[in-house]
Coordinates of C-alpha atoms in Angstrom, one line a residue:
Chain A
Q1 CA -40.8 -43.4 -42.3
Q2 CA -37.6 -41.2 -42.7
Q3 CA -36.0 -41.1 -38.6
V4 CA -34.8 -37.4 -38.9
K5 CA -36.7 -34.5 -40.8
Q6 CA -35.2 -31.4 -41.9
S7 CA -36.1 -28.5 -43.1
P8 CA -36.0 -26.0 -45.1
Q9 CA -35.9 -27.9 -48.3
S10 CA -33.8 -24.1 -49.5
L11 CA -32.7 -21.1 -48.8
I12 CA -31.8 -18.5 -49.9
V13 CA -29.6 -15.5 -48.1
Q14 CA -27.1 -13.0 -48.0
K15 CA -23.4 -12.3 -47.3
G16 CA -22.3 -11.7 -43.9
G17 CA -25.9 -13.3 -42.3
I18 CA -27.1 -16.0 -40.0
S19 CA -27.9 -19.5 -41.7
I20 CA -29.9 -21.8 -40.2
I21 CA -31.0 -25.6 -40.3
N22 CA -33.4 -27.1 -38.6
C23 CA -33.7 -31.5 -37.8
A24 CA -36.1 -33.2 -35.4
Y25 CA -35.6 -37.6 -34.9
E26 CA -38.0 -39.6 -33.0
N27 CA -35.4 -42.3 -31.5
T28 CA -34.5 -41.8 -28.6
A29 CA -31.1 -43.9 -28.8
F30 CA -29.5 -42.2 -31.6
D31 CA -26.2 -40.5 -29.5
Y32 CA -24.9 -39.0 -32.4
F33 CA -25.0 -36.2 -34.9
P34 CA -23.5 -35.2 -37.7
W35 CA -24.0 -32.8 -40.4
Y36 CA -22.5 -32.9 -43.9
Q37 CA -22.0 -30.4 -46.8
Q38 CA -22.1 -31.5 -49.9
F39 CA -20.8 -28.8 -53.0
P40 CA -22.6 -29.9 -56.8
G41 CA -21.9 -33.9 -58.4
K42 CA -18.7 -33.2 -54.3
G43 CA -19.6 -36.5 -53.1
P44 CA -20.8 -35.2 -48.9
A45 CA -18.6 -34.3 -46.7
L46 CA -18.2 -34.2 -42.8
L47 CA -18.7 -30.7 -41.5
I48 CA -19.1 -30.5 -37.7
A49 CA -21.0 -33.2 -34.9
I50 CA -21.9 -33.1 -31.5
R51 CA -23.2 -36.0 -28.9
P52 CA -26.3 -35.7 -26.8
D53 CA -24.6 -34.4 -23.8
V54 CA -23.3 -31.2 -25.2
S55 CA -26.7 -28.2 -26.3
E56 CA -23.9 -25.5 -27.7
K57 CA -20.7 -27.1 -30.9
K58 CA -18.4 -24.5 -31.8
E59 CA -16.8 -24.6 -34.9
G60 CA -15.7 -21.6 -36.6
R61 CA -18.3 -19.8 -37.8
F62 CA -20.3 -23.4 -37.7
T63 CA -22.6 -24.2 -34.6
I64 CA -25.0 -27.1 -33.9
S65 CA -27.0 -26.6 -31.5
F66 CA -28.2 -29.4 -29.8
N67 CA -31.9 -30.1 -27.4
K68 CA -32.5 -33.0 -26.5
S69 CA -36.2 -33.4 -24.3
A70 CA -37.1 -31.6 -27.5
K71 CA -35.8 -34.5 -30.0
Q72 CA -33.9 -31.4 -32.7
F73 CA -30.8 -30.1 -33.3
S74 CA -30.0 -27.3 -35.9
L75 CA -26.9 -25.9 -37.6
H76 CA -26.2 -22.3 -37.4
I77 CA -24.1 -20.3 -39.9
M78 CA -23.0 -17.6 -39.4
D79 CA -21.5 -14.6 -41.4
S80 CA -22.6 -16.6 -44.5
Q81 CA -20.6 -16.4 -47.3
P82 CA -21.4 -17.8 -51.1
G83 CA -18.1 -20.1 -50.7
D84 CA -20.7 -22.0 -48.0
S85 CA -24.0 -22.3 -50.8
A86 CA -23.9 -26.0 -50.9
T87 CA -26.2 -28.6 -49.7
Y88 CA -26.5 -29.7 -46.2
F89 CA -27.0 -33.2 -45.0
C90 CA -28.6 -33.8 -41.2
A91 CA -27.9 -36.9 -39.9
A92 CA -28.1 -39.7 -37.2
S93 CA -26.7 -42.6 -35.7
M94 CA -26.2 -44.9 -32.6
G95 CA -24.3 -47.1 -31.9
N96 CA -20.5 -48.4 -33.9
F97 CA -21.9 -45.8 -36.4
N98 CA -23.1 -49.0 -38.6
K99 CA -26.1 -47.3 -40.0
F100 CA -27.0 -43.5 -40.1
Y101 CA -30.0 -41.7 -41.2
F102 CA -29.8 -38.6 -43.2
G103 CA -32.6 -35.7 -43.7
S104 CA -33.5 -34.9 -47.0
G105 CA -31.2 -32.1 -48.0
T106 CA -31.7 -28.9 -47.3
K107 CA -29.9 -26.5 -50.5
L108 CA -28.5 -23.8 -49.4
N109 CA -27.9 -19.9 -51.6
V110 CA -25.8 -17.2 -49.7
K111 CA -26.1 -14.3 -52.0
P112 CA -23.5 -11.8 -52.5
Chain B
D1 CA -3.8 -41.4 -54.8
A2 CA -5.7 -41.6 -51.3
G3 CA -9.3 -42.5 -51.0
I4 CA -13.2 -43.9 -52.1
T5 CA -12.9 -44.5 -55.7
Q6 CA -16.2 -44.8 -57.7
S7 CA -16.6 -46.3 -61.3
P8 CA -18.7 -45.4 -63.8
R9 CA -18.7 -42.1 -63.1
Y10 CA -22.4 -42.2 -65.3
K11 CA -23.9 -44.9 -66.8
I12 CA -27.2 -45.1 -68.8
T13 CA -28.8 -48.7 -69.0
E14 CA -32.3 -49.9 -69.9
T15 CA -35.0 -51.4 -67.7
G16 CA -33.9 -54.7 -67.2
R17 CA -30.0 -55.0 -68.5
Q18 CA -27.8 -55.5 -65.3
V19 CA -25.9 -53.0 -63.7
T20 CA -22.5 -53.4 -61.7
L21 CA -21.3 -49.4 -59.9
M22 CA -17.9 -50.5 -58.3
C23 CA -16.1 -48.5 -55.7
H24 CA -12.9 -48.5 -54.3
Q25 CA -11.3 -47.7 -51.1
T26 CA -7.2 -47.5 -50.2
W27 CA -7.5 -46.8 -46.2
S28 CA -8.3 -50.4 -44.6
H29 CA -11.2 -49.2 -43.9
S30 CA -13.5 -51.2 -41.4
Y31 CA -17.5 -50.4 -42.9
M32 CA -18.5 -49.6 -46.5
F33 CA -21.6 -48.5 -47.6
W34 CA -24.0 -47.4 -50.3
Y35 CA -26.2 -44.5 -49.8
R36 CA -29.2 -43.9 -52.8
Q37 CA -29.6 -40.0 -53.1
D38 CA -32.9 -38.4 -54.5
L39 CA -34.3 -35.4 -53.9
G40 CA -36.3 -34.7 -51.7
H41 CA -34.9 -38.0 -50.5
G42 CA -31.5 -36.8 -48.9
L43 CA -29.3 -39.9 -48.2
R44 CA -30.9 -43.3 -48.0
L45 CA -28.8 -46.6 -47.0
I46 CA -28.5 -49.7 -49.8
Y47 CA -26.6 -51.5 -48.0
Y48 CA -23.3 -52.5 -45.6
S49 CA -20.5 -54.0 -44.5
A50 CA -18.7 -54.8 -41.8
A51 CA -15.7 -56.8 -43.3
A52 CA -15.1 -58.5 -46.1
D53 CA -17.4 -61.0 -46.5
I54 CA -20.2 -59.6 -44.1
T55 CA -23.0 -57.3 -45.7
D56 CA -26.5 -55.9 -44.0
K57 CA -29.6 -54.6 -45.3
G58 CA -29.8 -50.9 -45.3
E59 CA -33.3 -48.9 -45.5
V60 CA -33.8 -49.5 -49.6
P61 CA -32.5 -53.1 -49.7
D62 CA -34.8 -54.2 -53.1
G63 CA -33.6 -54.9 -56.2
Y64 CA -29.1 -54.3 -54.9
V65 CA -27.4 -57.4 -54.8
V66 CA -24.0 -56.1 -53.1
S67 CA -20.7 -58.2 -51.9
R68 CA -18.0 -57.8 -50.3
S69 CA -14.9 -60.7 -51.1
K70 CA -11.8 -58.1 -50.0
T71 CA -12.1 -55.2 -47.9
E72 CA -11.0 -52.4 -50.4
N73 CA -13.8 -53.7 -53.3
F74 CA -17.6 -53.3 -52.6
P75 CA -19.0 -53.5 -55.5
L76 CA -23.2 -52.8 -56.1
T77 CA -24.7 -54.5 -58.9
L78 CA -28.8 -54.2 -59.4
E79 CA -29.7 -57.0 -61.6
S80 CA -32.5 -56.3 -63.1
A81 CA -32.8 -52.3 -63.4
T82 CA -35.0 -50.3 -63.2
R83 CA -36.1 -46.3 -63.8
S84 CA -37.3 -46.4 -60.3
Q85 CA -33.2 -46.7 -59.9
T86 CA -32.3 -44.1 -61.7
S87 CA -30.6 -41.6 -59.3
V88 CA -27.2 -41.0 -58.2
Y89 CA -25.3 -43.4 -56.2
F90 CA -22.6 -42.6 -53.3
C91 CA -20.5 -45.7 -52.2
A92 CA -18.7 -44.8 -48.6
S93 CA -16.2 -45.8 -45.9
S94 CA -15.8 -45.1 -42.1
E95 CA -13.6 -47.0 -38.9
P96 CA -15.3 -46.7 -36.1
G97 CA -12.3 -45.6 -34.0
H98 CA -12.3 -42.5 -35.6
G99 CA -14.8 -41.2 -34.0
G100 CA -17.2 -42.6 -37.0
E101 CA -17.3 -40.7 -39.4
L102 CA -18.0 -41.7 -43.5
F103 CA -16.1 -40.8 -46.5
F104 CA -17.7 -40.8 -49.3
G105 CA -16.8 -41.0 -53.1
E106 CA -17.8 -38.3 -55.8
G107 CA -20.3 -40.9 -56.9
S108 CA -22.0 -42.9 -59.7
R109 CA -25.0 -41.4 -61.3
L110 CA -26.5 -43.7 -63.3
T111 CA -30.0 -43.4 -65.4
V112 CA -32.1 -46.1 -66.5
L113 CA -34.4 -45.5 -69.5

């Protein structure tokens, strides 16, 4: 049973558009929700993260929206650029960070 | 250079053979992890370690063995490789006091024929 469900599997966005990736979880004990970005041939790298005590976190063009009651969170990439083309993973963790549960990933392609 | 180094980066082996993937980190992070990445499944945790000589199972541990005799090394062994273990394997480390961020290596692509 997948702990974190991610959609869509792939996404094509025009340069300058908004990319939106969604994740849902069931376990209410999760208290840390990061997003990782992965370029081809590389390992994932932390992009942005949020805790459930806030509904939104913004870092530059990247925003996490968090809906605790719906057990959903999403990544918004504003003014998407070709350099944002990568695979994005949402994840969830609880307590002392010894286990992270990842979504299945979204391959984003930003067309110039 | 500081960071996580995985070796080999690419490996082709045959069914039934033993394979060891190496992972070395220079940060002295307490936690180390092994994930496998498969299309449609994302990253799945195989094993993790909270410190030297302390290891525990993740989501998909069957067919894998780990050890951690030194803080900086965390090898992953496939004792008798199967085709279903064809995957890209990522080692990662973290220090809980630093917000739990996972630092990943560049991956080891394993093909089992």
